[in-house]
Amino acid sequence: ETGVTQSPTHLIKTRGQQVTLRCSSQSGHNTVSWYQQALGQGPQFIFQYYREEENGRGNFPPRFSGLQFPNYSSELNVNALELDDSALYLCASSLDRSYSPLHFGNGTRLTVT
Amino acid sequence: TQLLEQSPQFLSIQEGENLTVYCNSSSVFSSLQWYRQEPGEGPVLLVTVVTGGEVKKLKRLTFQFGDARKDSSLHITAAQPGDTGLYLCAGARTGGFKTIFGAGTRLFVKA
């Protein structure tokens, strides 16, 4: 059973640039959730995708967008990067969109300078 | 304001001591989960509790869900250095679609 993998592991970008983060779900999982974790904080919910459609969104501006593909892998796109976007971005897959446990990848550490 | 409040925020103890960390909310949750996160890694699920008053044990870890399903606790007996990490509680509210997290309790166990 393949776990959740994220790429890249680290990324440095300049304010105003755009970034795409990628996630491969655990085998058999059709739901992906993305979280932002600032240093010393718990993960904050960005959005969730279920069978290629956005299933819900947290308090993040529209410049945070996502995609889920037919194989249930996913992307997180962030436009017009700001310094406060520096954080660990976590992808988690789950069996379905109900309250099944989240299986996390090890995250992408994004630094915006 | 965090929907899930965890306390304490930080705990440093000696190997062999016992400890309890708390997760509290004013909202009712259909289930609560506890995760442990180590540096450079994503959170890993420890347990899910779904029934009010439920108690689950995982070796030296005991998890309890409050009767009203608004709070939970994690008790560790005879802590070991390998227990060091960030402990996160997370919940799914009835009728909701997302799992929300508390800010975590950072535990350091000294040998």
mmCIF file with all atom_site columns, C-alpha atoms in Angstrom:
data_model
loop_
_atom_site.group_PDB
_atom_site.id
_atom_site.type_symbol
_atom_site.label_atom_id
_atom_site.label_alt_id
_atom_site.label_comp_id
_atom_site.label_asym_id
_atom_site.label_entity_id
_atom_site.label_seq_id
_atom_site.pdbx_PDB_ins_code
_atom_site.Cartn_x
_atom_site.Cartn_y
_atom_site.Cartn_z
_atom_site.occupancy
_atom_site.B_iso_or_equiv
_atom_site.pdbx_formal_charge
_atom_site.auth_seq_id
_atom_site.auth_comp_id
_atom_site.auth_asym_id
_atom_site.auth_atom_id
_atom_site.pdbx_PDB_model_num
ATOM 1   C CA . GLU A 1 1   ? 0.000   0.000  0.000   1.00 0.00 ? 1   GLU A CA 1
ATOM 2   C CA . THR A 1 2   ? 1.519   3.312  -1.135  1.00 0.00 ? 2   THR A CA 1
ATOM 3   C CA . GLY A 1 3   ? 1.200   6.192  1.308   1.00 0.00 ? 3   GLY A CA 1
ATOM 4   C CA . VAL A 1 4   ? 0.643   9.865  0.610   1.00 0.00 ? 4   VAL A CA 1
ATOM 5   C CA . THR A 1 5   ? 3.550   11.523 -1.160  1.00 0.00 ? 5   THR A CA 1
ATOM 6   C CA . GLN A 1 6   ? 4.103   15.248 -1.662  1.00 0.00 ? 6   GLN A CA 1
ATOM 7   C CA . SER A 1 7   ? 6.476   17.169 -3.884  1.00 0.00 ? 7   SER A CA 1
ATOM 8   C CA . PRO A 1 8   ? 8.610   19.128 -3.673  1.00 0.00 ? 8   PRO A CA 1
ATOM 9   C CA . THR A 1 9   ? 9.741   18.760 -0.058  1.00 0.00 ? 9   THR A CA 1
ATOM 10  C CA . HIS A 1 10  ? 11.108  22.296 0.126   1.00 0.00 ? 10  HIS A CA 1
ATOM 11  C CA . LEU A 1 11  ? 10.574  25.380 -2.000  1.00 0.00 ? 11  LEU A CA 1
ATOM 12  C CA . ILE A 1 12  ? 11.748  28.985 -1.869  1.00 0.00 ? 12  ILE A CA 1
ATOM 13  C CA . LYS A 1 13  ? 9.786   31.617 -3.773  1.00 0.00 ? 13  LYS A CA 1
ATOM 14  C CA . THR A 1 14  ? 9.731   35.379 -4.012  1.00 0.00 ? 14  THR A CA 1
ATOM 15  C CA . ARG A 1 15  ? 6.763   37.515 -3.020  1.00 0.00 ? 15  ARG A CA 1
ATOM 16  C CA . GLY A 1 16  ? 4.343   37.907 -5.944  1.00 0.00 ? 16  GLY A CA 1
ATOM 17  C CA . GLN A 1 17  ? 5.297   34.631 -7.608  1.00 0.00 ? 17  GLN A CA 1
ATOM 18  C CA . GLN A 1 18  ? 3.059   31.631 -8.120  1.00 0.00 ? 18  GLN A CA 1
ATOM 19  C CA . VAL A 1 19  ? 3.608   28.085 -6.825  1.00 0.00 ? 19  VAL A CA 1
ATOM 20  C CA . THR A 1 20  ? 2.164   24.618 -7.484  1.00 0.00 ? 20  THR A CA 1
ATOM 21  C CA . LEU A 1 21  ? 2.408   21.860 -4.906  1.00 0.00 ? 21  LEU A CA 1
ATOM 22  C CA . ARG A 1 22  ? 1.608   18.232 -5.714  1.00 0.00 ? 22  ARG A CA 1
ATOM 23  C CA . CYS A 1 23  ? 0.174   15.306 -3.808  1.00 0.00 ? 23  CYS A CA 1
ATOM 24  C CA . SER A 1 24  ? -0.382  11.639 -4.599  1.00 0.00 ? 24  SER A CA 1
ATOM 25  C CA . SER A 1 25  ? -3.131  10.053 -2.529  1.00 0.00 ? 25  SER A CA 1
ATOM 26  C CA . GLN A 1 26  ? -2.947  6.772  -0.721  1.00 0.00 ? 26  GLN A CA 1
ATOM 27  C CA . SER A 1 27  ? -4.186  3.901  -2.858  1.00 0.00 ? 27  SER A CA 1
ATOM 28  C CA . GLY A 1 28  ? -7.978  3.530  -2.676  1.00 0.00 ? 28  GLY A CA 1
ATOM 29  C CA . HIS A 1 29  ? -8.618  7.032  -1.286  1.00 0.00 ? 29  HIS A CA 1
ATOM 30  C CA . ASN A 1 30  ? -10.913 9.354  -3.256  1.00 0.00 ? 30  ASN A CA 1
ATOM 31  C CA . THR A 1 31  ? -10.765 12.441 -1.032  1.00 0.00 ? 31  THR A CA 1
ATOM 32  C CA . VAL A 1 32  ? -7.914  14.889 -0.591  1.00 0.00 ? 32  VAL A CA 1
ATOM 33  C CA . SER A 1 33  ? -7.678  17.720 1.928   1.00 0.00 ? 33  SER A CA 1
ATOM 34  C CA . TRP A 1 34  ? -5.041  20.434 2.013   1.00 0.00 ? 34  TRP A CA 1
ATOM 35  C CA . TYR A 1 35  ? -3.841  22.129 5.174   1.00 0.00 ? 35  TYR A CA 1
ATOM 36  C CA . GLN A 1 36  ? -1.493  25.014 5.964   1.00 0.00 ? 36  GLN A CA 1
ATOM 37  C CA . GLN A 1 37  ? 0.585   24.680 9.111   1.00 0.00 ? 37  GLN A CA 1
ATOM 38  C CA . ALA A 1 38  ? 2.435   27.767 10.316  1.00 0.00 ? 38  ALA A CA 1
ATOM 39  C CA . LEU A 1 39  ? 5.372   27.317 12.661  1.00 0.00 ? 39  LEU A CA 1
ATOM 40  C CA . GLY A 1 40  ? 4.198   26.310 16.128  1.00 0.00 ? 40  GLY A CA 1
ATOM 41  C CA . GLN A 1 41  ? 0.552   26.013 15.086  1.00 0.00 ? 41  GLN A CA 1
ATOM 42  C CA . GLY A 1 42  ? -1.891  23.280 14.231  1.00 0.00 ? 42  GLY A CA 1
ATOM 43  C CA . PRO A 1 43  ? -2.888  22.621 10.615  1.00 0.00 ? 43  PRO A CA 1
ATOM 44  C CA . GLN A 1 44  ? -5.464  25.027 9.158   1.00 0.00 ? 44  GLN A CA 1
ATOM 45  C CA . PHE A 1 45  ? -7.960  23.634 6.647   1.00 0.00 ? 45  PHE A CA 1
ATOM 46  C CA . ILE A 1 46  ? -7.629  25.107 3.138   1.00 0.00 ? 46  ILE A CA 1
ATOM 47  C CA . PHE A 1 47  ? -10.020 22.964 1.086   1.00 0.00 ? 47  PHE A CA 1
ATOM 48  C CA . GLN A 1 48  ? -11.117 19.445 0.303   1.00 0.00 ? 48  GLN A CA 1
ATOM 49  C CA . TYR A 1 49  ? -11.614 17.655 -3.018  1.00 0.00 ? 49  TYR A CA 1
ATOM 50  C CA . TYR A 1 50  ? -13.861 14.665 -3.513  1.00 0.00 ? 50  TYR A CA 1
ATOM 51  C CA . ARG A 1 51  ? -13.924 12.866 -6.862  1.00 0.00 ? 51  ARG A CA 1
ATOM 52  C CA . GLU A 1 52  ? -12.399 15.845 -8.696  1.00 0.00 ? 52  GLU A CA 1
ATOM 53  C CA . GLU A 1 53  ? -14.773 18.467 -7.249  1.00 0.00 ? 53  GLU A CA 1
ATOM 54  C CA . GLU A 1 54  ? -14.189 20.954 -4.436  1.00 0.00 ? 54  GLU A CA 1
ATOM 55  C CA . ASN A 1 55  ? -16.188 19.701 -1.462  1.00 0.00 ? 55  ASN A CA 1
ATOM 56  C CA . GLY A 1 56  ? -15.574 22.569 0.941   1.00 0.00 ? 56  GLY A CA 1
ATOM 57  C CA . ARG A 1 57  ? -13.255 25.443 1.698   1.00 0.00 ? 57  ARG A CA 1
ATOM 58  C CA . GLY A 1 58  ? -11.739 27.102 4.752   1.00 0.00 ? 58  GLY A CA 1
ATOM 59  C CA . ASN A 1 59  ? -10.997 30.800 5.318   1.00 0.00 ? 59  ASN A CA 1
ATOM 60  C CA . PHE A 1 60  ? -8.420  31.201 2.587   1.00 0.00 ? 60  PHE A CA 1
ATOM 61  C CA . PRO A 1 61  ? -8.553  33.777 -0.252  1.00 0.00 ? 61  PRO A CA 1
ATOM 62  C CA . PRO A 1 62  ? -9.303  32.788 -3.866  1.00 0.00 ? 62  PRO A CA 1
ATOM 63  C CA . ARG A 1 63  ? -5.616  32.963 -4.780  1.00 0.00 ? 63  ARG A CA 1
ATOM 64  C CA . PHE A 1 64  ? -5.440  29.537 -3.123  1.00 0.00 ? 64  PHE A CA 1
ATOM 65  C CA . SER A 1 65  ? -6.887  27.088 -5.643  1.00 0.00 ? 65  SER A CA 1
ATOM 66  C CA . GLY A 1 66  ? -6.732  23.386 -6.254  1.00 0.00 ? 66  GLY A CA 1
ATOM 67  C CA . LEU A 1 67  ? -7.338  20.503 -8.576  1.00 0.00 ? 67  LEU A CA 1
ATOM 68  C CA . GLN A 1 68  ? -7.972  16.817 -8.186  1.00 0.00 ? 68  GLN A CA 1
ATOM 69  C CA . PHE A 1 69  ? -7.283  14.473 -11.076 1.00 0.00 ? 69  PHE A CA 1
ATOM 70  C CA . PRO A 1 70  ? -9.050  11.239 -12.161 1.00 0.00 ? 70  PRO A CA 1
ATOM 71  C CA . ASN A 1 71  ? -6.385  9.185  -10.373 1.00 0.00 ? 71  ASN A CA 1
ATOM 72  C CA . TYR A 1 72  ? -7.200  11.234 -7.216  1.00 0.00 ? 72  TYR A CA 1
ATOM 73  C CA . SER A 1 73  ? -3.837  12.954 -7.111  1.00 0.00 ? 73  SER A CA 1
ATOM 74  C CA . SER A 1 74  ? -4.080  16.665 -6.377  1.00 0.00 ? 74  SER A CA 1
ATOM 75  C CA . GLU A 1 75  ? -2.457  20.065 -6.780  1.00 0.00 ? 75  GLU A CA 1
ATOM 76  C CA . LEU A 1 76  ? -2.501  23.175 -4.633  1.00 0.00 ? 76  LEU A CA 1
ATOM 77  C CA . ASN A 1 77  ? -1.836  26.429 -6.477  1.00 0.00 ? 77  ASN A CA 1
ATOM 78  C CA . VAL A 1 78  ? -1.084  29.699 -4.765  1.00 0.00 ? 78  VAL A CA 1
ATOM 79  C CA . ASN A 1 79  ? -0.933  32.938 -6.782  1.00 0.00 ? 79  ASN A CA 1
ATOM 80  C CA . ALA A 1 80  ? 0.572   36.292 -5.810  1.00 0.00 ? 80  ALA A CA 1
ATOM 81  C CA . LEU A 1 81  ? 2.572   34.828 -2.937  1.00 0.00 ? 81  LEU A CA 1
ATOM 82  C CA . GLU A 1 82  ? 2.800   36.838 0.275   1.00 0.00 ? 82  GLU A CA 1
ATOM 83  C CA . LEU A 1 83  ? 5.346   36.559 3.072   1.00 0.00 ? 83  LEU A CA 1
ATOM 84  C CA . ASP A 1 84  ? 2.658   35.126 5.380   1.00 0.00 ? 84  ASP A CA 1
ATOM 85  C CA . ASP A 1 85  ? 2.195   32.198 3.002   1.00 0.00 ? 85  ASP A CA 1
ATOM 86  C CA . SER A 1 86  ? 5.459   30.767 4.345   1.00 0.00 ? 86  SER A CA 1
ATOM 87  C CA . ALA A 1 87  ? 4.403   27.530 6.041   1.00 0.00 ? 87  ALA A CA 1
ATOM 88  C CA . LEU A 1 88  ? 4.299   23.752 5.835   1.00 0.00 ? 88  LEU A CA 1
ATOM 89  C CA . TYR A 1 89  ? 1.608   22.650 3.383   1.00 0.00 ? 89  TYR A CA 1
ATOM 90  C CA . LEU A 1 90  ? 0.135   19.276 4.175   1.00 0.00 ? 90  LEU A CA 1
ATOM 91  C CA . CYS A 1 91  ? -1.909  17.035 1.955   1.00 0.00 ? 91  CYS A CA 1
ATOM 92  C CA . ALA A 1 92  ? -4.091  14.351 3.508   1.00 0.00 ? 92  ALA A CA 1
ATOM 93  C CA . SER A 1 93  ? -6.097  11.668 1.780   1.00 0.00 ? 93  SER A CA 1
ATOM 94  C CA . SER A 1 94  ? -9.027  9.739  3.189   1.00 0.00 ? 94  SER A CA 1
ATOM 95  C CA . LEU A 1 95  ? -11.282 6.900  2.108   1.00 0.00 ? 95  LEU A CA 1
ATOM 96  C CA . ASP A 1 96  ? -14.198 9.230  1.487   1.00 0.00 ? 96  ASP A CA 1
ATOM 97  C CA . ARG A 1 97  ? -15.505 12.686 2.343   1.00 0.00 ? 97  ARG A CA 1
ATOM 98  C CA . SER A 1 98  ? -17.124 11.635 5.618   1.00 0.00 ? 98  SER A CA 1
ATOM 99  C CA . TYR A 1 99  ? -15.227 11.460 8.872   1.00 0.00 ? 99  TYR A CA 1
ATOM 100 C CA . SER A 1 100 ? -12.705 8.834  7.910   1.00 0.00 ? 100 SER A CA 1
ATOM 101 C CA . PRO A 1 101 ? -9.191  9.261  9.310   1.00 0.00 ? 101 PRO A CA 1
ATOM 102 C CA . LEU A 1 102 ? -6.743  11.495 7.482   1.00 0.00 ? 102 LEU A CA 1
ATOM 103 C CA . HIS A 1 103 ? -3.515  10.040 6.110   1.00 0.00 ? 103 HIS A CA 1
ATOM 104 C CA . PHE A 1 104 ? -0.944  12.794 5.754   1.00 0.00 ? 104 PHE A CA 1
ATOM 105 C CA . GLY A 1 105 ? 2.081   13.234 3.570   1.00 0.00 ? 105 GLY A CA 1
ATOM 106 C CA . ASN A 1 106 ? 5.224   14.787 5.028   1.00 0.00 ? 106 ASN A CA 1
ATOM 107 C CA . GLY A 1 107 ? 4.403   18.167 3.562   1.00 0.00 ? 107 GLY A CA 1
ATOM 108 C CA . THR A 1 108 ? 6.041   20.829 1.436   1.00 0.00 ? 108 THR A CA 1
ATOM 109 C CA . ARG A 1 109 ? 7.929   23.526 3.313   1.00 0.00 ? 109 ARG A CA 1
ATOM 110 C CA . LEU A 1 110 ? 7.333   26.795 1.433   1.00 0.00 ? 110 LEU A CA 1
ATOM 111 C CA . THR A 1 111 ? 9.426   29.850 2.195   1.00 0.00 ? 111 THR A CA 1
ATOM 112 C CA . VAL A 1 112 ? 8.440   33.188 0.638   1.00 0.00 ? 112 VAL A CA 1
ATOM 113 C CA . THR A 1 113 ? 11.116  35.901 0.666   1.00 0.00 ? 113 THR A CA 1
ATOM 114 C CA . THR B 2 1   ? -10.171 31.903 18.398  1.00 0.00 ? 1   THR B CA 1
ATOM 115 C CA . GLN B 2 2   ? -9.439  28.197 18.125  1.00 0.00 ? 2   GLN B CA 1
ATOM 116 C CA . LEU B 2 3   ? -12.526 25.983 17.964  1.00 0.00 ? 3   LEU B CA 1
ATOM 117 C CA . LEU B 2 4   ? -10.467 23.295 19.678  1.00 0.00 ? 4   LEU B CA 1
ATOM 118 C CA . GLU B 2 5   ? -8.383  24.528 22.606  1.00 0.00 ? 5   GLU B CA 1
ATOM 119 C CA . GLN B 2 6   ? -5.486  22.358 23.684  1.00 0.00 ? 6   GLN B CA 1
ATOM 120 C CA . SER B 2 7   ? -3.637  22.596 26.975  1.00 0.00 ? 7   SER B CA 1
ATOM 121 C CA . PRO B 2 8   ? -0.955  22.814 27.974  1.00 0.00 ? 8   PRO B CA 1
ATOM 122 C CA . GLN B 2 9   ? 0.751   24.287 24.933  1.00 0.00 ? 9   GLN B CA 1
ATOM 123 C CA . PHE B 2 10  ? 4.131   22.957 26.009  1.00 0.00 ? 10  PHE B CA 1
ATOM 124 C CA . LEU B 2 11  ? 5.188   20.232 28.430  1.00 0.00 ? 11  LEU B CA 1
ATOM 125 C CA . SER B 2 12  ? 8.694   19.166 29.412  1.00 0.00 ? 12  SER B CA 1
ATOM 126 C CA . ILE B 2 13  ? 8.931   16.151 31.735  1.00 0.00 ? 13  ILE B CA 1
ATOM 127 C CA . GLN B 2 14  ? 11.364  13.479 32.876  1.00 0.00 ? 14  GLN B CA 1
ATOM 128 C CA . GLU B 2 15  ? 11.258  9.939  31.571  1.00 0.00 ? 15  GLU B CA 1
ATOM 129 C CA . GLY B 2 16  ? 8.923   7.805  33.682  1.00 0.00 ? 16  GLY B CA 1
ATOM 130 C CA . GLU B 2 17  ? 6.509   10.587 34.635  1.00 0.00 ? 17  GLU B CA 1
ATOM 131 C CA . ASN B 2 18  ? 2.800   10.546 33.812  1.00 0.00 ? 18  ASN B CA 1
ATOM 132 C CA . LEU B 2 19  ? 1.015   13.364 31.991  1.00 0.00 ? 19  LEU B CA 1
ATOM 133 C CA . THR B 2 20  ? -2.367  14.398 30.686  1.00 0.00 ? 20  THR B CA 1
ATOM 134 C CA . VAL B 2 21  ? -3.130  16.768 27.838  1.00 0.00 ? 21  VAL B CA 1
ATOM 135 C CA . TYR B 2 22  ? -6.538  18.242 27.178  1.00 0.00 ? 22  TYR B CA 1
ATOM 136 C CA . CYS B 2 23  ? -8.629  19.211 24.199  1.00 0.00 ? 23  CYS B CA 1
ATOM 137 C CA . ASN B 2 24  ? -11.693 21.367 24.860  1.00 0.00 ? 24  ASN B CA 1
ATOM 138 C CA . SER B 2 25  ? -14.421 22.971 22.816  1.00 0.00 ? 25  SER B CA 1
ATOM 139 C CA . SER B 2 26  ? -17.811 24.620 23.243  1.00 0.00 ? 26  SER B CA 1
ATOM 140 C CA . SER B 2 27  ? -19.012 22.708 20.170  1.00 0.00 ? 27  SER B CA 1
ATOM 141 C CA . VAL B 2 28  ? -20.199 19.124 19.845  1.00 0.00 ? 28  VAL B CA 1
ATOM 142 C CA . PHE B 2 29  ? -18.151 16.831 17.643  1.00 0.00 ? 29  PHE B CA 1
ATOM 143 C CA . SER B 2 30  ? -19.278 13.652 15.941  1.00 0.00 ? 30  SER B CA 1
ATOM 144 C CA . SER B 2 31  ? -15.774 12.277 16.444  1.00 0.00 ? 31  SER B CA 1
ATOM 145 C CA . LEU B 2 32  ? -12.413 13.374 17.782  1.00 0.00 ? 32  LEU B CA 1
ATOM 146 C CA . GLN B 2 33  ? -9.027  12.181 16.652  1.00 0.00 ? 33  GLN B CA 1
ATOM 147 C CA . TRP B 2 34  ? -5.580  12.422 18.164  1.00 0.00 ? 34  TRP B CA 1
ATOM 148 C CA . TYR B 2 35  ? -2.494  12.697 15.985  1.00 0.00 ? 35  TYR B CA 1
ATOM 149 C CA . ARG B 2 36  ? 1.210   12.851 16.763  1.00 0.00 ? 36  ARG B CA 1
ATOM 150 C CA . GLN B 2 37  ? 3.546   14.868 14.594  1.00 0.00 ? 37  GLN B CA 1
ATOM 151 C CA . GLU B 2 38  ? 7.332   14.683 14.632  1.00 0.00 ? 38  GLU B CA 1
ATOM 152 C CA . PRO B 2 39  ? 9.631   17.322 13.121  1.00 0.00 ? 39  PRO B CA 1
ATOM 153 C CA . GLY B 2 40  ? 9.759   17.180 9.329   1.00 0.00 ? 40  GLY B CA 1
ATOM 154 C CA . GLU B 2 41  ? 6.829   14.789 9.090   1.00 0.00 ? 41  GLU B CA 1
ATOM 155 C CA . GLY B 2 42  ? 3.083   14.923 8.691   1.00 0.00 ? 42  GLY B CA 1
ATOM 156 C CA . PRO B 2 43  ? 0.714   14.087 11.560  1.00 0.00 ? 43  PRO B CA 1
ATOM 157 C CA . VAL B 2 44  ? 0.084   10.389 12.175  1.00 0.00 ? 44  VAL B CA 1
ATOM 158 C CA . LEU B 2 45  ? -3.254  9.194  13.512  1.00 0.00 ? 45  LEU B CA 1
ATOM 159 C CA . LEU B 2 46  ? -3.167  7.646  16.987  1.00 0.00 ? 46  LEU B CA 1
ATOM 160 C CA . VAL B 2 47  ? -6.848  7.077  17.688  1.00 0.00 ? 47  VAL B CA 1
ATOM 161 C CA . THR B 2 48  ? -10.417 8.075  16.808  1.00 0.00 ? 48  THR B CA 1
ATOM 162 C CA . VAL B 2 49  ? -13.129 8.313  19.470  1.00 0.00 ? 49  VAL B CA 1
ATOM 163 C CA . VAL B 2 50  ? -16.769 8.545  18.417  1.00 0.00 ? 50  VAL B CA 1
ATOM 164 C CA . THR B 2 51  ? -18.989 7.748  21.409  1.00 0.00 ? 51  THR B CA 1
ATOM 165 C CA . GLY B 2 52  ? -19.478 10.088 24.367  1.00 0.00 ? 52  GLY B CA 1
ATOM 166 C CA . GLY B 2 53  ? -17.667 8.679  27.406  1.00 0.00 ? 53  GLY B CA 1
ATOM 167 C CA . GLU B 2 54  ? -15.580 6.338  25.282  1.00 0.00 ? 54  GLU B CA 1
ATOM 168 C CA . VAL B 2 55  ? -12.159 5.309  26.583  1.00 0.00 ? 55  VAL B CA 1
ATOM 169 C CA . LYS B 2 56  ? -9.523  3.797  24.322  1.00 0.00 ? 56  LYS B CA 1
ATOM 170 C CA . LYS B 2 57  ? -6.103  2.479  25.257  1.00 0.00 ? 57  LYS B CA 1
ATOM 171 C CA . LEU B 2 58  ? -3.078  2.214  23.029  1.00 0.00 ? 58  LEU B CA 1
ATOM 172 C CA . LYS B 2 59  ? -0.252  0.664  25.071  1.00 0.00 ? 59  LYS B CA 1
ATOM 173 C CA . ARG B 2 60  ? 0.724   3.434  27.556  1.00 0.00 ? 60  ARG B CA 1
ATOM 174 C CA . LEU B 2 61  ? -1.671  5.975  26.023  1.00 0.00 ? 61  LEU B CA 1
ATOM 175 C CA . THR B 2 62  ? -5.266  6.343  27.240  1.00 0.00 ? 62  THR B CA 1
ATOM 176 C CA . PHE B 2 63  ? -7.745  8.477  25.330  1.00 0.00 ? 63  PHE B CA 1
ATOM 177 C CA . GLN B 2 64  ? -11.103 9.631  26.643  1.00 0.00 ? 64  GLN B CA 1
ATOM 178 C CA . PHE B 2 65  ? -13.996 11.360 24.881  1.00 0.00 ? 65  PHE B CA 1
ATOM 179 C CA . GLY B 2 66  ? -16.191 13.540 27.088  1.00 0.00 ? 66  GLY B CA 1
ATOM 180 C CA . ASP B 2 67  ? -19.774 12.493 27.764  1.00 0.00 ? 67  ASP B CA 1
ATOM 181 C CA . ALA B 2 68  ? -21.096 15.534 25.892  1.00 0.00 ? 68  ALA B CA 1
ATOM 182 C CA . ARG B 2 69  ? -18.637 14.976 23.006  1.00 0.00 ? 69  ARG B CA 1
ATOM 183 C CA . LYS B 2 70  ? -17.138 18.451 23.474  1.00 0.00 ? 70  LYS B CA 1
ATOM 184 C CA . ASP B 2 71  ? -13.786 17.502 24.962  1.00 0.00 ? 71  ASP B CA 1
ATOM 185 C CA . SER B 2 72  ? -11.145 14.818 25.089  1.00 0.00 ? 72  SER B CA 1
ATOM 186 C CA . SER B 2 73  ? -8.024  13.935 27.029  1.00 0.00 ? 73  SER B CA 1
ATOM 187 C CA . LEU B 2 74  ? -4.866  11.982 26.373  1.00 0.00 ? 74  LEU B CA 1
ATOM 188 C CA . HIS B 2 75  ? -3.044  10.415 29.300  1.00 0.00 ? 75  HIS B CA 1
ATOM 189 C CA . ILE B 2 76  ? 0.441   8.966  28.929  1.00 0.00 ? 76  ILE B CA 1
ATOM 190 C CA . THR B 2 77  ? 1.768   6.629  31.610  1.00 0.00 ? 77  THR B CA 1
ATOM 191 C CA . ALA B 2 78  ? 5.510   6.346  32.234  1.00 0.00 ? 78  ALA B CA 1
ATOM 192 C CA . ALA B 2 79  ? 6.509   8.662  29.409  1.00 0.00 ? 79  ALA B CA 1
ATOM 193 C CA . GLN B 2 80  ? 9.538   7.740  27.304  1.00 0.00 ? 80  GLN B CA 1
ATOM 194 C CA . PRO B 2 81  ? 11.803  9.931  25.131  1.00 0.00 ? 81  PRO B CA 1
ATOM 195 C CA . GLY B 2 82  ? 10.175  8.323  22.078  1.00 0.00 ? 82  GLY B CA 1
ATOM 196 C CA . ASP B 2 83  ? 6.893   9.989  23.095  1.00 0.00 ? 83  ASP B CA 1
ATOM 197 C CA . THR B 2 84  ? 8.403   13.388 22.292  1.00 0.00 ? 84  THR B CA 1
ATOM 198 C CA . GLY B 2 85  ? 6.420   15.214 19.628  1.00 0.00 ? 85  GLY B CA 1
ATOM 199 C CA . LEU B 2 86  ? 3.497   17.498 18.855  1.00 0.00 ? 86  LEU B CA 1
ATOM 200 C CA . TYR B 2 87  ? 0.154   16.037 19.927  1.00 0.00 ? 87  TYR B CA 1
ATOM 201 C CA . LEU B 2 88  ? -2.795  17.349 17.940  1.00 0.00 ? 88  LEU B CA 1
ATOM 202 C CA . CYS B 2 89  ? -6.460  16.836 18.587  1.00 0.00 ? 89  CYS B CA 1
ATOM 203 C CA . ALA B 2 90  ? -8.786  17.122 15.627  1.00 0.00 ? 90  ALA B CA 1
ATOM 204 C CA . GLY B 2 91  ? -12.522 16.974 15.269  1.00 0.00 ? 91  GLY B CA 1
ATOM 205 C CA . ALA B 2 92  ? -15.300 16.642 12.768  1.00 0.00 ? 92  ALA B CA 1
ATOM 206 C CA . ARG B 2 93  ? -18.437 18.553 13.689  1.00 0.00 ? 93  ARG B CA 1
ATOM 207 C CA . THR B 2 94  ? -21.839 17.009 13.100  1.00 0.00 ? 94  THR B CA 1
ATOM 208 C CA . GLY B 2 95  ? -23.006 17.917 9.620   1.00 0.00 ? 95  GLY B CA 1
ATOM 209 C CA . GLY B 2 96  ? -19.606 19.351 8.678   1.00 0.00 ? 96  GLY B CA 1
ATOM 210 C CA . PHE B 2 97  ? -17.254 18.280 5.957   1.00 0.00 ? 97  PHE B CA 1
ATOM 211 C CA . LYS B 2 98  ? -13.869 19.188 7.323   1.00 0.00 ? 98  LYS B CA 1
ATOM 212 C CA . THR B 2 99  ? -11.619 18.053 10.105  1.00 0.00 ? 99  THR B CA 1
ATOM 213 C CA . ILE B 2 100 ? -10.346 20.947 12.217  1.00 0.00 ? 100 ILE B CA 1
ATOM 214 C CA . PHE B 2 101 ? -7.267  20.882 14.402  1.00 0.00 ? 101 PHE B CA 1
ATOM 215 C CA . GLY B 2 102 ? -6.220  22.364 17.696  1.00 0.00 ? 102 GLY B CA 1
ATOM 216 C CA . ALA B 2 103 ? -2.920  24.221 18.013  1.00 0.00 ? 103 ALA B CA 1
ATOM 217 C CA . GLY B 2 104 ? -1.278  21.189 19.625  1.00 0.00 ? 104 GLY B CA 1
ATOM 218 C CA . THR B 2 105 ? 0.634   20.293 22.771  1.00 0.00 ? 105 THR B CA 1
ATOM 219 C CA . ARG B 2 106 ? 4.377   20.072 22.301  1.00 0.00 ? 106 ARG B CA 1
ATOM 220 C CA . LEU B 2 107 ? 5.742   17.318 24.569  1.00 0.00 ? 107 LEU B CA 1
ATOM 221 C CA . PHE B 2 108 ? 9.420   16.868 25.388  1.00 0.00 ? 108 PHE B CA 1
ATOM 222 C CA . VAL B 2 109 ? 10.444  13.842 27.436  1.00 0.00 ? 109 VAL B CA 1
ATOM 223 C CA . LYS B 2 110 ? 13.952  14.004 28.863  1.00 0.00 ? 110 LYS B CA 1
ATOM 224 C CA . ALA B 2 111 ? 15.960  10.822 29.401  1.00 0.00 ? 111 ALA B CA 1
#
